[in-house]
Amino acid sequence: MWSELNQKLDFWNIMTLIMFLFFAVFLIYPLGSLLLGSFQGSDGSFTLEHFQTFFEKKYYYQSLLHSFAVTISVTVLSIAIGVPLAYLMATLQIRGKGIIEILIIISVLSPPFIGAYSWILLLGRSGVVSKFFMEHFGVTVPSIYGFSGILLVFTLKLFPYIYLYVSGALKKMDSSLSEAAESLGVTGIKKMTTLILPLVLPTVLAGAMLVFMNSLADFGTPMLIGEGYSTMPVLIYSEFISEVGGDAHFAAALSTIMILITTVIFIAQKYVVNKKSYEMSSLRPIQPAKTKGIKNVLAHLFIYVIVGLAIIPQVTVIYTSFLKTRGAMFIDGFTFDSYRKVLDRMGDSILNTYVYGIIALIIIIVLGMLISYASVRRKNFFTSFIDTIAMFPYIVPGSVLGITLLLAFNKAPLLLSGTASILIISYIIRRLPYTMRSSAAIIYQLSPSMEEASISLGYSPMRTFINVTARLMMPGVLAGALLSWITVINELSSSIILFTGNTRTMSVAIYSEVIRASYGTAAALSTILTVTTVVSLLIFFKVTGSKEVSL
Amino acid sequence: MSTSIKFEQVRKDYDKNTVISNLNVMIKPGELFTLLGPSGCGKTTLLRMIAGFHSIDGGTISFDDQSINDIPAHKRNIGMVFQNYAIFPHMTVYNNVKYGLKNRKISKQEMIKRLDEIIETVQITAYKDRLPNRLSGGQQQRVALARAIVIHPKVLLMDEPLSNLDAKLRIDMRRAISEIQRSIGITTVYVTHDQEEALAISDRIAVMKDGFIQQVGYPDTIYLRPFNAFVATFIGHSNLFTGTVEKENGTTYVHLTKDYRVAIDTLTEEAQAEASVMIAVRPEEFTLSEDHTGIRATVKHRNFLGKYINYELVLDDGRSIEFTQDTNLKNRFIEVGEVVHLEAIPEKINVFTADGETSLIAGVTRYVE
């Protein structure tokens, strides 16, 4: 009896239980109460009035239509840019290819609201470019605010997802496939449409899903550049903020609608990708060929322009951070004043970002490794359940998660609102999927006999995990952890809901500085964030010896 | 010194299916015991039950009469060699071999002594400081063997250890494994689906199918005196005939076809007159008849294989049989299209009950100790 109990209480079963409790308390309970809350009236009775209100009033449902208009346009445009870019980079010899690839990675890893803000600096009402055209040609540049601005920022920020996904797929395509097609007399456009496009289509769809989700969930961009062009996350935020202390059920109902939409899209995408994806591995990847003449010039031009536009926000931010400012205006001359001001007044936000980020990262790595291992190697009902539930935040918009956590933990015994822990918990929950996914991917590549060898040599399952499995998982774990870390320090949409005066982070500080039109300090903070991102990326490249980031 | 392994009424369930039931066998101390069978026969499952990677769902497995059922895998003190070697890629060859020893309470000198010894024995001295990704398959195999043996395990388990090597290396490694195993006298359970490997390396072989042991015996008994038709056809090739027993003037005959019978004196009492039986004749257990007695057949294909020639022949009823002939220059080679008569060598052929399940040859048993 005792030995039976002892066997049941082995390392992995205990870990599974702990992980289950973690998600039960910090994800299932909050989301569950949010869902229930959306069907409750102010007196607690069951009602559908919130949903009715939403679909009856144009002011509300318009946000949903706006969201769809934005996300669909962004997705289409991103595909239109990302696929040809990936194809040209894979098949043609492009000058500066290495740098281009790194620039693309940097642009995708920087927070979108920085993009929004620097495009305002350039093309906004008092933007540099707008003023230039106004003063020298008397031409008014079309307004950057509203739909077009959101579209511009999102597209430039998100096309790299498509690019990186499709590039990955093209790298896996053996050139013998292309040669076989040519030997059968299929070349040029026909080869492209009958062979290459069908093979990369599932990958394009997977990338498109990411673009769609990201643009649907992002709060900072439409908030900064949308100006009245309200999308769902903006509506949720403003409804929630205006109702704090009172009745939060309407915001809950809005969140429920969002989650419903993202879930449907996620499932649809999974279905399509599972049905139509191909296992490919290449011994001889496609080699970039040299071209000449107009074709070569056009290809280079296309790539340089796109990548140039994508990286402009970073350049602008870094440049303006060294400019002298007077109020909201930049004036001639260079200075470190912005940085001094930032350190004086917002040093805490920098410290908070790193401290919370590192704590969250450590927990993410530990949890990610344990969950992915348990769900791959110790498959049972509980581990599969934890695996699924842990991936769920992938499709829960940040602002929605922020609201759920705040509503769930604003009273004893779990009074966490206003503390640093609630921010860290939200980071862990939101960014764990990256580490989990890439950890799981690498476990599938590891032969179980590696662990069995260690066990047969006398090491307990726990010590085997530490000595062998964890070590062998590291490349995958680090690749995921890099993304988790970068997205944690750049996190805005749940932080903006969860922070208080003492716990604001850099992204929150940037956001409030931009709102206050204190562009110099915002730029300095953004630069610090961007530099942190780039340095993290470089350290990752150095440590792993890889030159790629898997999204 | 060496350990015996005893299986008593061992059962294994997957979900609700029983894949092994009521398995009983005893492996002698110091023996190289092979589990041989087609894929899905349960041989690897059984091996992993000994290792502790699969639960034992019924019955008992014991080392030296001590049940190991409740001992977790890492405390069973077994050495295992895996099909893909499972060399830890993040450790050098030396550290791979040391890994298991580090976990034991032995002195530093003892550890170094044992390591040097084993590295010498399996001949990996030259590359002991390399990382495994720069080793060939055969070299990795030696490292895996050293790593498993150096901890002085009670039993050594080998799961298809040679299946990833090329043909020539397989034969070299086969001999190396056999020599090392004999020199340290460790009880070894060896899993393979390769009958030639099993015949060459084993002290005894258990032929398995569908979770049941079909026969346990020495390599020669398994080959020459298979206990049932499955063993006869799985080990080497056997041409199967359905025929009847005939007794005439104190002589016993079996009919291979309607017109051809052979006198046979190896049958048990159970083979009664007029009983239908199954007869297994290996391709080399035929001889060419010069006087038109025997089974009439037409040559369809001839495959010259060096040591011998393999013929595919068609009987009058349309069935195909195989016949091999030594490439002895004294032999007359036959041509495609030629009609020949084949006679079976009575002392060599095997006779089973009509269902093919039990041998009717005197002295043949399922288990040979």
PDB file of C-alpha atoms in Angstrom, chain A residues 3 7 446-461 463-464 467-469 471-472, chain B residues 48 53 70 73-74 78-80 82 84 86-91 96 99-100 102-104 147-148 151:
ATOM      1  CA  SER A   3       4.875   1.529  -1.926  1.00  0.00           C
ATOM      2  CA  GLN A   7       5.037   5.258  -6.653  1.00  0.00           C
ATOM      3  CA  LEU A 446      15.136  13.814 -28.313  1.00  0.00           C
ATOM      4  CA  SER A 447      15.131  10.069 -28.165  1.00  0.00           C
ATOM      5  CA  PRO A 448      13.533   8.744 -24.969  1.00  0.00           C
ATOM      6  CA  SER A 449      16.340   6.203 -24.784  1.00  0.00           C
ATOM      7  CA  MET A 450      18.668   9.026 -23.742  1.00  0.00           C
ATOM      8  CA  GLU A 451      16.720   9.325 -20.500  1.00  0.00           C
ATOM      9  CA  GLU A 452      16.290   5.612 -20.153  1.00  0.00           C
ATOM     10  CA  ALA A 453      20.042   5.187 -20.440  1.00  0.00           C
ATOM     11  CA  SER A 454      20.523   7.585 -17.548  1.00  0.00           C
ATOM     12  CA  ILE A 455      17.860   5.840 -15.465  1.00  0.00           C
ATOM     13  CA  SER A 456      19.333   2.429 -16.147  1.00  0.00           C
ATOM     14  CA  LEU A 457      22.668   3.791 -14.978  1.00  0.00           C
ATOM     15  CA  GLY A 458      21.126   4.468 -11.593  1.00  0.00           C
ATOM     16  CA  TYR A 459      19.839   8.043 -11.746  1.00  0.00           C
ATOM     17  CA  SER A 460      16.313   8.733 -10.481  1.00  0.00           C
ATOM     18  CA  PRO A 461      13.840  10.340 -12.913  1.00  0.00           C
ATOM     19  CA  ARG A 463      18.141  13.567 -11.429  1.00  0.00           C
ATOM     20  CA  THR A 464      17.929  12.248 -14.978  1.00  0.00           C
ATOM     21  CA  ASN A 467      21.499  15.848 -15.671  1.00  0.00           C
ATOM     22  CA  VAL A 468      20.446  14.827 -19.135  1.00  0.00           C
ATOM     23  CA  THR A 469      17.048  15.945 -20.393  1.00  0.00           C
ATOM     24  CA  ARG A 471      20.699  19.898 -20.719  1.00  0.00           C
ATOM     25  CA  LEU A 472      19.661  18.495 -24.061  1.00  0.00           C
TER      26      LEU A 472
ATOM     27  CA  ARG B  48      11.746  -3.109 -21.206  1.00  0.00           C
ATOM     28  CA  PHE B  53      10.574   1.045 -18.346  1.00  0.00           C
ATOM     29  CA  ASP B  70       8.457  -3.223  -7.179  1.00  0.00           C
ATOM     30  CA  ALA B  73      14.115   1.239 -12.947  1.00  0.00           C
ATOM     31  CA  HIS B  74      16.993   3.265 -11.541  1.00  0.00           C
ATOM     32  CA  ILE B  78      20.904  -3.241 -15.032  1.00  0.00           C
ATOM     33  CA  GLY B  79      23.080  -2.209 -17.935  1.00  0.00           C
ATOM     34  CA  MET B  80      21.249  -1.394 -21.123  1.00  0.00           C
ATOM     35  CA  PHE B  82      19.946   0.849 -26.881  1.00  0.00           C
ATOM     36  CA  ASN B  84      20.231   4.075 -31.222  1.00  0.00           C
ATOM     37  CA  ALA B  86      21.702   6.794 -26.617  1.00  0.00           C
ATOM     38  CA  ILE B  87      25.143   8.248 -26.067  1.00  0.00           C
ATOM     39  CA  PHE B  88      24.803  11.566 -24.243  1.00  0.00           C
ATOM     40  CA  PRO B  89      25.770  14.122 -26.887  1.00  0.00           C
ATOM     41  CA  HIS B  90      26.849  16.741 -24.343  1.00  0.00           C
ATOM     42  CA  MET B  91      29.539  14.577 -22.730  1.00  0.00           C
ATOM     43  CA  ASN B  96      29.687   9.034 -20.955  1.00  0.00           C
ATOM     44  CA  TYR B  99      28.366   8.803 -15.862  1.00  0.00           C
ATOM     45  CA  GLY B 100      26.962   5.671 -14.243  1.00  0.00           C
ATOM     46  CA  LYS B 102      29.862   8.684 -10.654  1.00  0.00           C
ATOM     47  CA  ASN B 103      26.547   7.798  -9.091  1.00  0.00           C
ATOM     48  CA  ARG B 104      27.962   4.865  -7.098  1.00  0.00           C
ATOM     49  CA  ARG B 147      28.926   2.531 -20.377  1.00  0.00           C
ATOM     50  CA  ALA B 148      26.496  -0.281 -19.667  1.00  0.00           C
ATOM     51  CA  ILE B 151      28.763  -0.252 -13.551  1.00  0.00           C
TER      52      ILE B 151
END
